[in-house]
CSV table of C-alpha atoms in Angstrom, one decimal:
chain,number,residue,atom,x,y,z
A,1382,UNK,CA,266.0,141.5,44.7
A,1383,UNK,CA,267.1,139.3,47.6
A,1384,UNK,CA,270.2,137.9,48.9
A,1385,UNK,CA,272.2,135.5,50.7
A,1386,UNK,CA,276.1,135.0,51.3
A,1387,UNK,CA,277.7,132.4,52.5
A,1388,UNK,CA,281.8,131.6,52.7
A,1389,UNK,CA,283.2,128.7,52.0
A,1390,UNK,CA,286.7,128.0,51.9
A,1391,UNK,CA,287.7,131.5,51.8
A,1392,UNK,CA,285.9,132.3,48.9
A,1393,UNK,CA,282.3,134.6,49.0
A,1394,UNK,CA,279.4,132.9,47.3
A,1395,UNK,CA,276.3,135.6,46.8
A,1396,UNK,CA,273.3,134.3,45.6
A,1397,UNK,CA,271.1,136.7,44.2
A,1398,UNK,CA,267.2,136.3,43.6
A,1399,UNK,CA,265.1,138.0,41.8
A,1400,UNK,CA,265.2,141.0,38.9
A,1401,UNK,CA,268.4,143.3,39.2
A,1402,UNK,CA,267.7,146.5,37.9
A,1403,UNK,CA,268.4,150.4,38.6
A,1404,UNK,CA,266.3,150.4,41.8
A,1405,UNK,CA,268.4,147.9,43.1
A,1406,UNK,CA,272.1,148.2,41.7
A,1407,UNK,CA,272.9,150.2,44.7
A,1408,UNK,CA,271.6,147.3,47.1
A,1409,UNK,CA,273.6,144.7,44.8
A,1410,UNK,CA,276.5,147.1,45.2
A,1411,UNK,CA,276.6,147.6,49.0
A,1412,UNK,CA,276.6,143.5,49.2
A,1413,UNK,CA,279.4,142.9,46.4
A,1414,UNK,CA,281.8,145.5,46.8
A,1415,UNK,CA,283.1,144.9,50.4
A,1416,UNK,CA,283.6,141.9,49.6
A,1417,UNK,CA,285.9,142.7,47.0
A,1418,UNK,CA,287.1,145.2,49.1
A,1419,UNK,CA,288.4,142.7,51.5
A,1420,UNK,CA,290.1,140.9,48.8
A,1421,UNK,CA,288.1,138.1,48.9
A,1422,UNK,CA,287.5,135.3,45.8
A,1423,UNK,CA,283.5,136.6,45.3
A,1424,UNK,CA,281.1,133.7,43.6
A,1425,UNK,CA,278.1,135.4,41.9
A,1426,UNK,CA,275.2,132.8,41.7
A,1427,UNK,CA,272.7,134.5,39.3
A,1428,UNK,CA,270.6,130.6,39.0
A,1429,UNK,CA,267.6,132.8,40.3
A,1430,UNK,CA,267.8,136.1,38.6
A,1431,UNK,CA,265.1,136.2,36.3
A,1432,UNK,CA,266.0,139.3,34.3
A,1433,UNK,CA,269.0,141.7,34.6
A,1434,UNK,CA,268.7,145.1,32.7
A,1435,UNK,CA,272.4,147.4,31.6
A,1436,UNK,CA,272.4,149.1,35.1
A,1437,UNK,CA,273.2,144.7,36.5
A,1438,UNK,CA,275.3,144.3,33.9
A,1439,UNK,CA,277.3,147.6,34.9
A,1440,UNK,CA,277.1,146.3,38.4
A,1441,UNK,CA,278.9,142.8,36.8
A,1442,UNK,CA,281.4,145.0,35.0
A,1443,UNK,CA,282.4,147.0,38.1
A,1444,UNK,CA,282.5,144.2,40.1
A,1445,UNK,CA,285.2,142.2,37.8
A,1446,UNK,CA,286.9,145.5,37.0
A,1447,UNK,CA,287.1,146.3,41.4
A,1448,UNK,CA,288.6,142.5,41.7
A,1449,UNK,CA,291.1,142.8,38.8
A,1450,UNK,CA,292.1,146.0,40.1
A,1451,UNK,CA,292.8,144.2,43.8
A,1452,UNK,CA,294.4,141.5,42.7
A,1453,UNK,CA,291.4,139.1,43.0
A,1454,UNK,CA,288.2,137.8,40.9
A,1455,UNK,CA,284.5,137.9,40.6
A,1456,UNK,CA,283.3,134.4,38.9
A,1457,UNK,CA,279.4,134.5,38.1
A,1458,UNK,CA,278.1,130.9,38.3
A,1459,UNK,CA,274.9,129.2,37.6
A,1460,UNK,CA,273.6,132.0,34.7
A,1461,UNK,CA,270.5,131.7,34.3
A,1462,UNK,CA,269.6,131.8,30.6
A,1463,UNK,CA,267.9,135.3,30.6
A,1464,UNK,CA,271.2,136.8,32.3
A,1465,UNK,CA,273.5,134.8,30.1
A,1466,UNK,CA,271.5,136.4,26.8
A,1467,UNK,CA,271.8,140.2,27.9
A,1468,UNK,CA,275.8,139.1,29.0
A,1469,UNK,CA,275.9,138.1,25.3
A,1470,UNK,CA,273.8,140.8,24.0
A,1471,UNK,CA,277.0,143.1,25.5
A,1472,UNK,CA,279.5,141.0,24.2
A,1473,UNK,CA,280.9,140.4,27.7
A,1474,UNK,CA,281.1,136.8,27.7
A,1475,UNK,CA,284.8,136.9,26.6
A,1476,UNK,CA,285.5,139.7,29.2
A,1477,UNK,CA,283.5,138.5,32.2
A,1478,UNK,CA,284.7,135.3,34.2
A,1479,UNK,CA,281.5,132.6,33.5
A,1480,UNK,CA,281.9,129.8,35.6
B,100,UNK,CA,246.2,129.9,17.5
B,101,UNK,CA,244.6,130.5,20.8
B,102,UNK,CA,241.2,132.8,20.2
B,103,UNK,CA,242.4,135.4,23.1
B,104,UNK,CA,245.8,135.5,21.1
B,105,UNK,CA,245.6,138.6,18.7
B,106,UNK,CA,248.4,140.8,16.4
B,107,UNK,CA,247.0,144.2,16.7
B,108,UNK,CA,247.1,145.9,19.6
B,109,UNK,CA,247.0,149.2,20.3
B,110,UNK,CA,247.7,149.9,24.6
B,111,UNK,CA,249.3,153.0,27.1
B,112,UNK,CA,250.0,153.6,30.5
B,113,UNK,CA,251.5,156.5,32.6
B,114,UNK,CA,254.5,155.7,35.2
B,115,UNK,CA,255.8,158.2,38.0
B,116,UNK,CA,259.3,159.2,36.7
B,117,UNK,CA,261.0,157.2,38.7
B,118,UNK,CA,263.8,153.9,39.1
B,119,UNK,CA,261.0,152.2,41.3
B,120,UNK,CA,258.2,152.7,38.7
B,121,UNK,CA,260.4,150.4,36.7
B,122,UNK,CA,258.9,147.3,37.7
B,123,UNK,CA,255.8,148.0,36.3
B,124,UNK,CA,256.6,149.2,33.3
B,125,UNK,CA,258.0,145.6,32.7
B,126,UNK,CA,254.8,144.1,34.0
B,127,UNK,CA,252.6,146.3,31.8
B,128,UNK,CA,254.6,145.5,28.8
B,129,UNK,CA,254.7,141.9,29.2
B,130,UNK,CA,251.0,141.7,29.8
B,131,UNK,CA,250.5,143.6,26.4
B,132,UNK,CA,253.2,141.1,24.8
B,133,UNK,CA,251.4,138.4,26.5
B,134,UNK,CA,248.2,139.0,24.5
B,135,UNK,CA,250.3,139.2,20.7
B,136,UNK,CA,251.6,136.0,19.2
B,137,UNK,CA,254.9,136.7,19.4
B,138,UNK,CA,257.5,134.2,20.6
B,139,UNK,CA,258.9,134.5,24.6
B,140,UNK,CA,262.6,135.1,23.3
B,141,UNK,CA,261.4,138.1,21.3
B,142,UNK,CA,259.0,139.1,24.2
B,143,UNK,CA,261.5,139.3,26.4
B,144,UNK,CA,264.4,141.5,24.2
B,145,UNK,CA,261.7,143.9,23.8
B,146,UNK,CA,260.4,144.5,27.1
B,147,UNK,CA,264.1,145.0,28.1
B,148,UNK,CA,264.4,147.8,25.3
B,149,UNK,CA,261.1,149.6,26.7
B,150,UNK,CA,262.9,149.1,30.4
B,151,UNK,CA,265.8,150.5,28.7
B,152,UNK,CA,264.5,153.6,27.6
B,153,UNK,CA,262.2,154.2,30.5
B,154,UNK,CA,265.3,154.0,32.6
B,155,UNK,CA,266.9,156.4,30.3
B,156,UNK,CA,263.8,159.0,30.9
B,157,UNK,CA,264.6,158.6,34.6
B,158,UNK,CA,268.2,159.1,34.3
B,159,UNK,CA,269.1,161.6,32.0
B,160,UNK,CA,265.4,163.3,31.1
B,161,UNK,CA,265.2,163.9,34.5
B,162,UNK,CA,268.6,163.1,36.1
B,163,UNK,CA,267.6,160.8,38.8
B,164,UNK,CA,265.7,163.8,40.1
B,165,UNK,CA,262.7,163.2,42.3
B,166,UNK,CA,259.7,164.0,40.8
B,167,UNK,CA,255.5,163.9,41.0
B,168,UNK,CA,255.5,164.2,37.1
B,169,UNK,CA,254.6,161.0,34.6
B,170,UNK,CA,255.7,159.5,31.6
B,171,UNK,CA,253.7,157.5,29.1
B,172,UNK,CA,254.0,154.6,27.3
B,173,UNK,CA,252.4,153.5,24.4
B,174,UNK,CA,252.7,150.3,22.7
B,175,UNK,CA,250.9,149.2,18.9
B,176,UNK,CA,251.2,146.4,17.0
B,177,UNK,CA,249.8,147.2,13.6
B,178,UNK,CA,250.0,144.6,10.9
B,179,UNK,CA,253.3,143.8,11.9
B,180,UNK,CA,254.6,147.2,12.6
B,181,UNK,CA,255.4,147.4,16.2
B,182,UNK,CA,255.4,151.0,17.4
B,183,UNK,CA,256.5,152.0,20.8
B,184,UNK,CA,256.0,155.4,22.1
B,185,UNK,CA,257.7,157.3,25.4
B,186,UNK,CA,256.1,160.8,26.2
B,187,UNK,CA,257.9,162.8,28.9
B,188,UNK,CA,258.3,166.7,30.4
B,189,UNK,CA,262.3,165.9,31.0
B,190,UNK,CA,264.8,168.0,29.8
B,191,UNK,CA,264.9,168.0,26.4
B,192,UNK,CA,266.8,165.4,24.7
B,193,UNK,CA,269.7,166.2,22.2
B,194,UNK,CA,269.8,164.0,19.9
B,195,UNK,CA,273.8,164.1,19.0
B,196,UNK,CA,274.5,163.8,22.5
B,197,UNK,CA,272.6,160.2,22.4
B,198,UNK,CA,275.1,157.7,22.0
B,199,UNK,CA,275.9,154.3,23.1
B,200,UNK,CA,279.8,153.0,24.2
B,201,UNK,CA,281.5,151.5,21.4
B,202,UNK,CA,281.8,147.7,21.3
B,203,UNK,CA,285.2,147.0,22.7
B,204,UNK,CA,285.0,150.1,25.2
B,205,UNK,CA,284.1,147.7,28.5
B,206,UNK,CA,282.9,150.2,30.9
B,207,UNK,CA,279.6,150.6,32.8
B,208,UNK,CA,276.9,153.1,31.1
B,209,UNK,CA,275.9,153.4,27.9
B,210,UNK,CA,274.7,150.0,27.5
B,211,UNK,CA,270.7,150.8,27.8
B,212,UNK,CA,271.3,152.6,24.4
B,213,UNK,CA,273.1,150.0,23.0
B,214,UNK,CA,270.3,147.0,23.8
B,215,UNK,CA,267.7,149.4,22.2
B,216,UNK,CA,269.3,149.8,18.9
B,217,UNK,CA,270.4,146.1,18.8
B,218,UNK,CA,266.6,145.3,19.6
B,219,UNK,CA,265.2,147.5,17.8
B,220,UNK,CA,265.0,148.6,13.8
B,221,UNK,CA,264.9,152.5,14.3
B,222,UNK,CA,265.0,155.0,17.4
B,223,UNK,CA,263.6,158.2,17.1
B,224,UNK,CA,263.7,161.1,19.1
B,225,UNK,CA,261.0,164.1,18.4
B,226,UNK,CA,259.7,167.0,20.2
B,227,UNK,CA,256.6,166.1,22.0
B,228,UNK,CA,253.5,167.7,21.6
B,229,UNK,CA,252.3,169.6,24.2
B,230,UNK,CA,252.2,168.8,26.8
B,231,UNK,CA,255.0,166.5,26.4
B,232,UNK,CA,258.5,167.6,25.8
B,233,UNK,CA,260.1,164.4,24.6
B,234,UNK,CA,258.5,161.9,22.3
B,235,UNK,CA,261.1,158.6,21.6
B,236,UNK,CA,259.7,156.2,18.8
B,237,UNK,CA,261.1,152.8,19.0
B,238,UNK,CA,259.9,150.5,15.6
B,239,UNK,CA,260.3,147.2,14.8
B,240,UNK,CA,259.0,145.4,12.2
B,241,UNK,CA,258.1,141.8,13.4
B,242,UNK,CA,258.0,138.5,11.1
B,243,UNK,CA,255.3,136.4,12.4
């Protein structure tokens, strides 16, 4: 997995590339969460993740749960079609915030 | 049909116990998937339910514990009867204790369990022969 954040307009936009899985939650982690942390708005673009297993989708799920708790929101964008089916597969597409 | 395209198959391959090993055990299942007839929205559901429960070797098995020792996979296709088999020398596995979170219960874990039985037709957990300890048979049957 690789990644790049840029800011725009106060809000975080992290593109991740690649395949999210348990070797790499913590990675995904250490790049999302201080974000959140700092209260920012944070923009997942998941365009070029080309498969996400239950330990990414826990990683969403903390993620939206950290940001509710602070008082702001994560707001995956660009889905790409293999993430969107395991979202869906967990019935998270009502809970998550798809953009 | 493509010639090189065939619906019995009968492969296995050991993996370090480990998160990093899981890479490969997606690439070694989608080449075997890559040489069945089976459509790339199906291919793909079940290599996550193999990645699924190899993660789960690595995580509760063996507790995200370092170690030098292997698990197997073994994956058939028999007249549409898709077999897949995961040997490990984890801790044993008790079976009541294997659960997955309940639908409306949004919290992270116990979702690798829950994409294997919604994959899958049955999951079953034996004891392994020796020198295994923990044998888990995931069966589908598959509609060509």
């Amino acid at each position: 997995m690789s990644y790049k954040v840029t800011e725009e307009d106060n809000i975080s936009i992290v593109h991740l590339d690649g395949e999210i899985d348990m070797d790499v939650t913590e990675k995904a982690k250490e790049v999302i969460m201080p974000l959140i942390e700092a209260k920012k708005e944070v923009h997942l673009n998941l365009k070029d993740v080309q498969y996400m297993d239950s330990s990414g989708i826990s990683v969403l799920i903390e993620s939206h749960q950290k940001a509710t708790e602070l008082g702001t929101k994560v707001i995956l964008k660009d889905i790409s079609k293999s993430v969107l089916k395991v979202i869906m597969m967990a019935k998270l597409e009502q809970i998550l915030n798809l953009g | 049909m493509n010639s090189s395209v065939e619906n019995n198959i009968s492969e296995k391959k050991d993996f370090v116990v480990s998160s990093s090993s899981l890479k490969d055990v997606r690439s070694f299942s989608r080449e075997v998937f890559s040489k069945v007839n089976l459509n790339q929205d199906l291919k793909d559901e079940l290599v996550l339910a193999i990645a699924e429960a190899a993660q789960n070797i690595v995580k509760h098995a063996y507790q995200n514990q370092e170690t030098d020792d292997k698990m197997e996979i073994k994956i058939s296709l028999d007249n549409g009867e898709l077999e897949i088999g995961f040997f490990d020398k984890g801790r044993p596995v008790d079976n009541s204790n294997v659960r997955h979170r309940k639908i409306d219960d949004v919290k992270p874990g116990g979702l690798g369990t829950f994409f294997i039985k919604q994959i899958m037709d049955a999951v079953v957990f034996k004891e392994g022969e020796k020198p295994w300890i923990n044998h888990l048979i995931l069966t589908k049957k598959i509609n060509y």
